[in-house]
CSV table of C-alpha atoms and ligand atoms in Angstrom, one decimal:
chain,number,residue,atom,x,y,z
A,1,MET,CA,-14.9,31.8,19.3
A,2,THR,CA,-11.1,32.0,19.5
A,3,PRO,CA,-9.8,35.5,18.9
A,4,GLU,CA,-7.7,34.4,16.0
A,5,ILE,CA,-10.7,33.0,14.2
A,6,ALA,CA,-12.8,36.0,15.0
A,7,ALA,CA,-10.1,38.3,13.6
A,8,ALA,CA,-9.9,36.2,10.4
A,9,ALA,CA,-13.6,36.6,9.8
A,10,VAL,CA,-14.3,39.1,7.0
A,11,PRO,CA,-17.6,39.8,5.2
A,12,SER,CA,-18.4,37.3,2.5
A,13,THR,CA,-19.1,38.6,-1.0
A,14,LEU,CA,-20.0,35.3,-2.5
A,15,ASP,CA,-23.5,35.0,-3.9
A,16,VAL,CA,-24.2,31.8,-2.1
A,17,ALA,CA,-27.8,31.4,-3.4
A,18,ARG,CA,-26.5,31.5,-6.9
A,19,VAL,CA,-23.8,29.0,-6.2
A,20,ARG,CA,-26.2,26.7,-4.5
A,21,ALA,CA,-28.5,26.8,-7.5
A,22,ASP,CA,-25.6,25.3,-9.5
A,23,PHE,CA,-25.4,22.2,-7.4
A,24,PRO,CA,-28.5,20.0,-8.1
A,25,ILE,CA,-28.0,17.7,-5.1
A,26,LEU,CA,-28.3,20.5,-2.7
A,27,SER,CA,-32.1,20.9,-3.3
A,28,ARG,CA,-32.9,17.3,-2.1
A,29,THR,CA,-34.2,16.4,1.3
A,30,VAL,CA,-32.8,13.8,3.7
A,31,ASN,CA,-35.0,12.2,6.3
A,32,GLY,CA,-37.7,14.7,5.4
A,33,LYS,CA,-35.4,17.7,6.1
A,34,PRO,CA,-33.5,19.9,3.8
A,35,LEU,CA,-30.0,18.5,3.2
A,36,GLY,CA,-27.3,20.2,5.1
A,37,TYR,CA,-24.2,18.8,3.5
A,38,LEU,CA,-21.3,19.3,5.9
A,39,ASP,CA,-19.0,16.4,4.8
A,40,ASN,CA,-17.0,18.3,2.2
A,41,ALA,CA,-13.6,17.2,3.5
A,42,ALA,CA,-14.6,13.7,2.5
A,43,THR,CA,-15.9,14.7,-0.9
A,44,THR,CA,-17.6,17.8,-2.4
A,45,GLN,CA,-20.8,18.0,-4.4
A,46,LYS,CA,-20.6,18.6,-8.1
A,47,PRO,CA,-21.9,21.7,-10.0
A,48,ARG,CA,-24.1,21.2,-13.0
A,49,ALA,CA,-21.2,22.4,-15.2
A,50,VAL,CA,-19.2,19.3,-14.2
A,51,LEU,CA,-22.2,17.0,-14.8
A,52,ASP,CA,-22.8,18.6,-18.2
A,53,ALA,CA,-19.1,18.2,-19.1
A,54,LEU,CA,-19.3,14.5,-18.3
A,55,THR,CA,-22.5,14.0,-20.3
A,56,SER,CA,-21.3,16.0,-23.3
A,57,TYR,CA,-18.1,14.0,-23.4
A,58,TYR,CA,-20.0,10.7,-23.4
A,59,THR,CA,-22.7,11.8,-25.8
A,60,GLY,CA,-20.5,13.8,-28.1
A,61,ILE,CA,-16.8,12.7,-28.3
A,62,ASN,CA,-16.3,9.5,-26.4
A,63,ALA,CA,-13.3,7.7,-27.8
A,64,ASN,CA,-9.9,6.4,-26.6
A,65,VAL,CA,-7.2,9.0,-26.5
A,66,HIS,CA,-3.7,9.2,-28.1
A,67,ARG,CA,-4.4,6.2,-30.3
A,68,GLY,CA,-6.8,6.9,-33.1
A,69,VAL,CA,-6.5,9.0,-36.3
A,70,HIS,CA,-10.3,9.3,-36.4
A,71,GLU,CA,-12.1,12.5,-35.6
A,72,LEU,CA,-13.6,11.4,-32.3
A,73,SER,CA,-10.3,10.2,-30.9
A,74,GLN,CA,-8.7,13.4,-31.8
A,75,GLN,CA,-11.4,15.4,-30.2
A,76,ALA,CA,-11.3,13.3,-27.1
A,77,THR,CA,-7.5,13.7,-27.0
A,78,ASP,CA,-7.8,17.4,-27.4
A,79,ALA,CA,-10.2,17.5,-24.5
A,80,TYR,CA,-8.1,15.3,-22.3
A,81,GLU,CA,-4.9,17.3,-23.0
A,82,GLY,CA,-6.9,20.5,-22.6
A,83,ALA,CA,-7.8,19.3,-19.1
A,84,ARG,CA,-4.1,18.8,-18.4
A,85,GLU,CA,-3.3,22.4,-19.5
A,86,ARG,CA,-6.2,23.6,-17.2
A,87,VAL,CA,-4.7,21.7,-14.3
A,88,ARG,CA,-1.2,23.2,-15.1
A,89,GLN,CA,-2.8,26.7,-15.0
A,90,TYR,CA,-4.7,26.0,-11.8
A,91,PHE,CA,-1.5,24.9,-9.9
A,92,HIS,CA,0.7,27.3,-11.9
A,93,ALA,CA,3.1,24.5,-13.0
A,94,ALA,CA,5.8,25.5,-15.6
A,95,SER,CA,4.8,22.8,-18.1
A,96,THR,CA,2.1,20.2,-18.8
A,97,ARG,CA,5.0,17.6,-18.8
A,98,GLU,CA,4.9,18.1,-15.0
A,99,ILE,CA,1.2,17.2,-14.7
A,100,VAL,CA,0.4,13.5,-14.4
A,101,PHE,CA,-3.2,12.3,-14.1
A,102,THR,CA,-3.7,9.7,-11.4
A,103,ARG,CA,-6.7,8.1,-9.9
A,104,ASN,CA,-6.5,10.2,-6.8
A,105,ALA,CA,-4.1,11.8,-4.3
A,106,THR,CA,-3.3,8.4,-2.8
A,107,GLU,CA,-2.0,7.1,-6.1
A,108,GLY,CA,0.1,10.2,-6.6
A,109,ILE,CA,1.8,9.6,-3.2
A,110,ASN,CA,2.3,5.9,-3.9
A,111,LEU,CA,3.8,6.8,-7.3
A,112,VAL,CA,6.4,9.1,-5.7
A,113,ALA,CA,7.1,6.6,-2.9
A,114,PHE,CA,7.7,3.6,-5.3
A,115,THR,CA,9.6,5.4,-8.0
A,116,PHE,CA,11.3,8.5,-6.7
A,117,VAL,CA,12.0,7.4,-3.2
A,118,LYS,CA,12.2,3.6,-3.2
A,119,GLN,CA,15.4,3.3,-5.2
A,120,ARG,CA,17.2,6.0,-3.2
A,121,LEU,CA,16.3,4.4,0.1
A,122,GLN,CA,19.0,2.5,2.0
A,123,ALA,CA,18.8,0.8,5.3
A,124,GLY,CA,19.0,3.5,8.0
A,125,ASP,CA,17.6,6.3,5.7
A,126,GLU,CA,14.6,8.3,6.8
A,127,VAL,CA,11.3,9.6,5.4
A,128,LEU,CA,9.9,12.6,7.3
A,129,ILE,CA,6.1,13.2,7.6
A,130,SER,CA,4.0,15.1,10.2
A,131,ALA,CA,1.8,13.9,13.0
A,132,MET,CA,-1.3,15.1,11.2
A,133,GLU,CA,-1.1,13.2,7.9
A,134,HIS,CA,-3.9,11.3,6.3
A,135,HIS,CA,-3.3,7.6,6.1
A,136,SER,CA,-2.5,8.0,2.4
A,137,ASN,CA,0.5,10.0,3.4
A,138,ILE,CA,1.7,7.5,6.0
A,139,VAL,CA,1.2,4.0,4.7
A,140,PRO,CA,3.0,4.3,1.4
A,141,TRP,CA,6.1,5.5,3.3
A,142,GLN,CA,5.8,2.7,5.8
A,143,LEU,CA,5.7,0.3,2.9
A,144,VAL,CA,8.9,1.6,1.2
A,145,CYS,CA,10.7,2.1,4.5
A,146,GLU,CA,9.9,-1.4,5.6
A,147,ALA,CA,11.2,-2.8,2.4
A,148,ALA,CA,14.5,-0.9,2.7
A,149,GLY,CA,15.1,-1.0,6.4
A,150,ALA,CA,14.6,2.8,6.5
A,151,HIS,CA,12.8,4.8,9.3
A,152,LEU,CA,9.6,6.9,9.2
A,153,ARG,CA,10.2,10.0,11.3
A,154,VAL,CA,7.2,12.1,12.4
A,155,ALA,CA,7.3,15.8,13.2
A,156,PRO,CA,5.1,16.4,16.2
A,157,ILE,CA,2.2,18.9,16.5
A,158,ASP,CA,1.1,20.9,19.6
A,159,ASP,CA,-2.2,20.9,21.4
A,160,ARG,CA,-3.8,23.3,18.9
A,161,GLY,CA,-2.8,21.0,16.1
A,162,GLU,CA,0.0,23.2,14.8
A,163,LEU,CA,3.1,21.7,13.3
A,164,LEU,CA,6.2,22.3,15.5
A,165,LEU,CA,8.5,23.8,12.9
A,166,ASP,CA,11.6,23.7,15.0
A,167,GLU,CA,11.0,19.9,15.6
A,168,PHE,CA,10.4,19.5,11.8
A,169,GLU,CA,13.7,21.2,11.1
A,170,ARG,CA,15.5,19.1,13.7
A,171,LEU,CA,14.2,15.9,12.2
A,172,LEU,CA,15.7,16.9,8.8
A,173,THR,CA,18.9,14.9,8.8
A,174,PRO,CA,21.5,13.9,6.2
A,175,ARG,CA,19.6,10.6,6.1
A,176,THR,CA,16.2,12.2,5.1
A,177,ARG,CA,15.3,11.2,1.6
A,178,ILE,CA,12.0,13.1,1.4
A,179,ALA,CA,9.7,15.2,3.5
A,180,SER,CA,6.0,14.6,2.7
A,181,ILE,CA,3.7,17.0,4.5
A,182,THR,CA,0.1,18.0,4.3
A,183,HIS,CA,-0.9,21.5,3.2
A,184,MET,CA,-4.0,21.3,5.3
A,185,SER,CA,-5.1,18.6,7.8
A,186,ASN,CA,-8.4,16.9,7.0
A,187,ALA,CA,-8.9,16.0,10.7
A,188,LEU,CA,-8.0,19.3,12.3
A,189,GLY,CA,-8.2,22.0,9.6
A,190,THR,CA,-4.7,23.2,10.3
A,191,VAL,CA,-3.1,25.0,7.4
A,192,THR,CA,0.6,24.3,7.5
A,193,PRO,CA,3.3,26.8,6.6
A,194,VAL,CA,4.2,25.0,3.4
A,195,ARG,CA,6.6,27.7,2.0
A,196,GLU,CA,8.6,27.6,5.2
A,197,ILE,CA,8.5,23.8,5.2
A,198,VAL,CA,9.9,23.6,1.7
A,199,ARG,CA,12.5,26.3,2.5
A,200,LEU,CA,13.8,24.4,5.6
A,201,ALA,CA,13.9,21.1,3.8
A,202,HIS,CA,15.6,22.5,0.7
A,203,ALA,CA,18.2,24.2,2.9
A,204,LYS,CA,19.2,20.6,3.9
A,205,GLY,CA,18.9,19.2,0.4
A,206,VAL,CA,15.7,17.3,1.1
A,207,PRO,CA,13.0,17.2,-1.5
A,208,VAL,CA,9.4,17.9,-0.5
A,209,LEU,CA,6.0,16.4,-1.4
A,210,ILE,CA,3.0,18.5,-0.5
A,211,ASP,CA,-0.3,16.8,0.0
A,212,ALA,CA,-2.8,19.5,-1.2
A,213,SER,CA,-5.8,17.3,-1.2
A,214,GLN,CA,-7.6,19.6,1.2
A,215,ALA,CA,-6.0,22.9,0.5
A,216,ALA,CA,-6.5,22.9,-3.2
A,217,TYR,CA,-10.3,23.7,-3.0
A,218,HIS,CA,-10.0,26.3,-0.3
A,219,MET,CA,-7.0,28.4,-1.3
A,220,ARG,CA,-4.6,29.2,-4.2
A,221,VAL,CA,-1.9,26.6,-4.4
A,222,ASP,CA,1.0,27.7,-6.6
A,223,VAL,CA,3.7,25.0,-7.1
A,224,GLN,CA,6.3,27.4,-8.5
A,225,ALA,CA,5.8,29.8,-5.6
A,226,LEU,CA,6.0,26.9,-3.1
A,227,ASP,CA,9.0,25.5,-5.0
A,228,CYS,CA,7.8,22.0,-3.9
A,229,ASP,CA,9.3,19.0,-5.7
A,230,PHE,CA,6.0,17.1,-5.8
A,231,LEU,CA,2.4,17.9,-5.0
A,232,VAL,CA,-0.8,15.8,-5.1
A,233,ALA,CA,-4.4,16.7,-5.3
A,234,THR,CA,-7.6,14.7,-5.8
A,235,GLY,CA,-10.4,15.7,-8.2
A,236,HIS,CA,-13.4,14.7,-6.2
A,237,LYS,CA,-12.6,17.2,-3.5
A,238,LEU,CA,-12.1,19.9,-6.1
A,239,TYR,CA,-15.8,19.7,-7.0
A,240,GLY,CA,-14.8,17.3,-9.8
A,241,PRO,CA,-15.6,13.6,-10.5
A,242,THR,CA,-14.2,10.7,-8.5
A,243,GLY,CA,-11.4,8.6,-10.1
A,244,ILE,CA,-9.2,11.5,-11.3
A,245,GLY,CA,-6.3,12.9,-9.4
A,246,VAL,CA,-3.2,15.0,-10.1
A,247,LEU,CA,0.4,14.6,-9.4
A,248,TYR,CA,2.7,17.5,-10.0
A,249,GLY,CA,6.4,16.8,-10.2
A,250,LYS,CA,9.4,18.9,-11.1
A,251,GLU,CA,10.3,17.9,-14.6
A,252,ALA,CA,13.9,16.9,-13.7
A,253,HIS,CA,12.6,14.5,-11.0
A,254,LEU,CA,10.0,13.0,-13.3
A,255,GLU,CA,12.5,12.5,-16.1
A,256,ALA,CA,14.8,10.7,-13.7
A,257,MET,CA,12.1,8.4,-12.3
A,258,PRO,CA,11.3,5.0,-13.7
A,259,PRO,CA,7.7,4.2,-14.6
A,260,PHE,CA,5.3,3.2,-11.8
A,261,MET,CA,3.1,0.9,-13.8
A,262,GLY,CA,3.6,-0.7,-17.2
A,263,GLY,CA,1.1,-1.0,-20.0
A,264,GLY,CA,-0.3,0.8,-23.0
A,265,ASP,CA,0.5,4.4,-23.7
A,266,MET,CA,3.4,4.7,-21.3
A,267,ILE,CA,5.9,3.1,-23.8
A,268,SER,CA,7.7,4.4,-26.8
A,269,SER,CA,8.5,1.0,-28.2
A,270,VAL,CA,8.0,-2.6,-27.0
A,271,THR,CA,9.8,-5.8,-28.0
A,272,PHE,CA,10.0,-9.0,-26.0
A,273,GLU,CA,13.6,-8.1,-25.2
A,274,LYS,CA,13.2,-4.5,-24.1
A,275,SER,CA,10.7,-1.7,-23.9
A,276,THR,CA,11.4,2.0,-23.8
A,277,TRP,CA,9.4,4.7,-22.2
A,278,ASN,CA,7.2,7.4,-23.5
A,279,VAL,CA,8.0,11.1,-22.9
A,280,LEU,CA,6.6,13.0,-19.9
A,281,PRO,CA,4.0,12.9,-18.6
A,282,TYR,CA,2.8,9.8,-20.5
A,283,LYS,CA,5.5,7.6,-19.0
A,284,PHE,CA,3.4,7.6,-15.8
A,285,GLU,CA,0.0,7.1,-17.4
A,286,ALA,CA,-0.3,3.4,-18.2
A,287,GLY,CA,-3.5,2.2,-19.8
A,288,THR,CA,-6.6,4.0,-20.7
A,289,PRO,CA,-6.9,7.0,-18.4
A,290,ASP,CA,-10.0,8.5,-16.8
A,291,ILE,CA,-10.7,10.7,-19.9
A,292,ALA,CA,-14.2,11.7,-18.7
A,293,GLY,CA,-12.8,12.4,-15.2
A,294,ALA,CA,-10.1,14.7,-16.5
A,295,ILE,CA,-12.7,16.6,-18.6
A,296,GLY,CA,-15.0,16.8,-15.6
A,297,LEU,CA,-12.1,18.2,-13.5
A,298,HIS,CA,-11.4,20.8,-16.2
A,299,ALA,CA,-15.0,22.0,-15.8
A,300,ALA,CA,-14.7,21.9,-12.0
A,301,LEU,CA,-11.5,24.1,-12.0
A,302,ASP,CA,-13.3,26.5,-14.4
A,303,TYR,CA,-16.2,26.7,-12.0
A,304,ILE,CA,-13.9,27.3,-9.0
A,305,ASP,CA,-12.1,30.1,-10.8
A,306,ALA,CA,-15.2,31.7,-12.2
A,307,THR,CA,-16.6,31.8,-8.6
A,308,GLY,CA,-13.3,33.1,-7.4
A,309,LEU,CA,-11.0,31.3,-4.9
A,310,ASP,CA,-10.7,34.6,-2.9
A,311,ALA,CA,-14.4,35.0,-2.5
A,312,ILE,CA,-14.8,31.3,-1.7
A,313,ALA,CA,-12.0,31.5,1.0
A,314,ALA,CA,-13.6,34.7,2.5
A,315,HIS,CA,-17.0,33.0,2.6
A,316,GLU,CA,-15.6,29.8,4.2
A,317,ARG,CA,-13.6,31.9,6.8
A,318,ASP,CA,-16.9,33.6,7.8
A,319,LEU,CA,-18.6,30.2,8.1
A,320,LEU,CA,-15.7,28.7,10.1
A,321,ALA,CA,-15.9,31.6,12.6
A,322,TYR,CA,-19.7,31.4,12.7
A,323,GLY,CA,-19.6,27.6,13.1
A,324,THR,CA,-17.0,27.8,15.8
A,325,GLY,CA,-19.3,30.1,17.7
A,326,VAL,CA,-22.3,27.7,17.2
A,327,LEU,CA,-20.3,24.8,18.6
A,328,GLU,CA,-18.8,26.6,21.5
A,329,ALA,CA,-22.2,27.6,22.6
A,330,ILE,CA,-23.2,24.0,23.1
A,331,ASP,CA,-22.7,22.4,26.5
A,332,GLY,CA,-19.8,19.9,26.7
A,333,VAL,CA,-18.6,20.4,23.1
A,334,ARG,CA,-14.8,20.7,22.7
A,335,LEU,CA,-13.1,21.6,19.4
A,336,ILE,CA,-10.2,19.4,18.3
A,337,GLY,CA,-7.9,21.5,16.2
A,338,THR,CA,-7.6,25.2,17.1
A,339,ALA,CA,-4.7,26.2,15.0
A,340,ARG,CA,-4.2,29.9,14.3
A,341,ASP,CA,-4.1,29.2,10.6
A,342,LYS,CA,-7.1,26.9,10.1
A,343,ALA,CA,-9.6,26.4,7.3
A,344,SER,CA,-13.1,25.0,6.8
A,345,ILE,CA,-13.0,22.1,9.4
A,346,LEU,CA,-14.8,21.9,12.6
A,347,SER,CA,-13.7,18.7,14.4
A,348,PHE,CA,-15.2,18.2,17.8
A,349,VAL,CA,-16.1,15.9,20.6
A,350,MET,CA,-19.0,16.1,23.1
A,351,ASP,CA,-18.8,15.0,26.7
A,352,GLY,CA,-20.4,11.6,27.3
A,353,VAL,CA,-21.5,11.0,23.7
A,354,HIS,CA,-19.7,8.9,21.2
A,355,PRO,CA,-19.1,10.7,17.8
A,356,HIS,CA,-21.0,8.0,16.0
A,357,ASP,CA,-24.1,8.7,18.0
A,358,ILE,CA,-23.7,12.4,17.2
A,359,GLY,CA,-23.5,11.6,13.5
A,360,THR,CA,-26.5,9.3,13.6
A,361,ILE,CA,-28.8,11.8,15.4
A,362,VAL,CA,-27.8,14.8,13.3
A,363,ASP,CA,-28.4,12.7,10.2
A,364,ARG,CA,-32.0,12.4,11.2
A,365,GLU,CA,-32.2,16.2,11.0
A,366,GLY,CA,-30.8,16.0,7.4
A,367,ILE,CA,-27.3,17.1,8.4
A,368,ALA,CA,-24.4,15.1,6.9
A,369,ILE,CA,-21.3,15.2,9.0
A,370,ARG,CA,-18.5,12.6,9.3
A,371,THR,CA,-17.6,10.7,12.5
A,372,GLY,CA,-14.6,8.5,13.1
A,373,HIS,CA,-10.9,8.9,12.8
A,374,HIS,CA,-11.0,10.5,9.3
A,375,CYS,CA,-8.2,8.3,8.0
A,376,ALA,CA,-5.9,10.0,10.5
A,377,GLN,CA,-5.8,7.6,13.4
A,378,PRO,CA,-2.5,9.0,14.7
A,379,VAL,CA,-4.2,12.4,15.1
A,380,MET,CA,-6.8,10.8,17.3
A,381,GLU,CA,-4.1,9.1,19.3
A,382,ARG,CA,-2.3,12.5,19.7
A,383,PHE,CA,-5.4,14.0,21.2
A,384,LYS,CA,-6.2,10.8,23.2
A,385,ILE,CA,-9.7,10.4,21.7
A,386,PRO,CA,-11.1,7.5,19.7
A,387,ALA,CA,-12.8,9.7,17.1
A,388,THR,CA,-14.3,13.1,16.4
A,389,ALA,CA,-17.4,14.4,14.8
A,390,ARG,CA,-16.4,16.6,11.9
A,391,ALA,CA,-18.4,19.3,10.0
A,392,SER,CA,-16.4,20.4,7.0
A,393,LEU,CA,-17.3,23.4,4.8
A,394,ALA,CA,-17.4,24.3,1.2
A,395,MET,CA,-18.4,27.2,-1.0
A,396,TYR,CA,-22.1,26.4,-1.0
A,397,ASN,CA,-22.6,26.1,2.8
A,398,THR,CA,-24.6,28.6,4.8
A,399,ARG,CA,-24.9,30.0,8.3
A,400,GLU,CA,-28.4,28.5,8.3
A,401,GLU,CA,-26.9,25.0,7.9
A,402,LEU,CA,-24.6,25.6,10.8
A,403,ASP,CA,-27.6,26.8,12.9
A,404,ALA,CA,-29.3,23.6,11.9
A,405,LEU,CA,-26.3,21.6,13.1
A,406,GLY,CA,-26.4,23.5,16.3
A,407,ARG,CA,-30.1,22.6,16.8
A,408,ALA,CA,-29.4,19.0,16.0
A,409,LEU,CA,-26.5,18.9,18.5
A,410,ARG,CA,-28.8,20.3,21.2
A,411,LYS,CA,-31.1,17.3,20.5
A,412,VAL,CA,-28.1,15.1,20.9
A,413,ARG,CA,-27.5,16.7,24.3
A,414,GLU,CA,-31.2,16.1,25.3
A,415,VAL,CA,-31.0,12.5,24.3
A,416,PHE,CA,-27.9,11.9,26.3
A,417,ALA,CA,-28.8,14.1,29.3
B,501,PLP,C1,-5.3,15.4,3.5
B,501,PLP,C2,-5.7,14.3,2.6
B,501,PLP,N1,-4.8,13.6,2.0
B,501,PLP,C3,-5.1,12.6,1.1
B,501,PLP,C4,-6.4,12.2,1.0
B,501,PLP,C5,-6.7,11.0,0.1
B,501,PLP,O1,-7.5,11.4,-1.0
B,501,PLP,P1,-8.0,10.3,-2.0
B,501,PLP,O2,-8.7,9.2,-1.2
B,501,PLP,O3,-8.9,10.9,-2.9
B,501,PLP,O4,-6.8,9.7,-2.6
B,501,PLP,C6,-7.4,12.8,1.7
B,501,PLP,C7,-8.8,12.4,1.6
B,501,PLP,O5,-9.6,12.5,2.5
B,501,PLP,C8,-7.1,13.9,2.5
B,501,PLP,O6,-8.0,14.6,3.2
């Protein structure tokens, strides 16, 4: 265990048995063994409260929103807009006009790339990201840069997986049109110094998008405290349904941006000659939205807050420290990503064993981990490895599951001895 991680470990106060009882899927078996779900960075499991919210929406008030005068439509609209207000509270935005529902984080980043950034981007301009971004925070920028003849700049990371802040600062130039940086790396677990990132960028007049896809279910994310210009999150990692995501944008930016997609609901008037746009945030929500998804996300955020993000974070810190110890005790295992500020991700390689073989063998023991490049191929390149095995933690995980992972990895060792 690294001293930093050991020092971070504090006793957990979370009643994990009670939490686990709220997640129906956790009681199933896989390959005849109790499920040990350690693939939370890919998606989290859903508490019964979320499943119930989806069912009661469809059985009680299913109707399209914003369009009907009938009672069901009004109830569905109230529930959908109630979800927006809940998201506003969760991320502490100043106004619901700043909360746009998207399909996922990827759509939020594309929206900003193709509306806020694309029309400001001239040949020779720059977009700044970091070397530990998820593909969804790389490829949209490549698309808009390529179209404009602009350049994608990449702030490097060190061998621990920490962002080199001085390099980041150096790469902020008068040509930088946006910096788009992860709050927490899905491949390494690194938590980035987002406040400092925003401060440095703003000092040079550069707006900042924060990708909070991973951070948002592990720690408090406050858009006003961060002073970020945009932030994206994705519902299915927040213990909510798939198909719903969140884009936060400062109102002045969103007002100035053209629509991303055209269609119903995002207009104020339409003629064949000209259409005009709806007010915020509807200008960015073309077509029937994921009403059920928003309502499910509302229930998920209620569940997280009722459980307590501080208690969740303390429990996950304990698991991270414990899991680090479990992995370090296994012959030939090397952790990839040892940042001093790190959360809930144990990415590792094992001498002489391909990560896919690790994943397959531990699956036979009922343990779900992810193997591959984790949609972060440049991170793999940075560490000169093809892939890692990754165990990622959430509020319902236990030390026993990490022990089971350790036993399964010893079997991997035996098979490849
Ligand atoms: C850091 C990070 N950013 C963005 C994404 C993309 O999320 P989604 O696929 O839900 O859009 C992920 C998903 O793994 C992620 O971990």
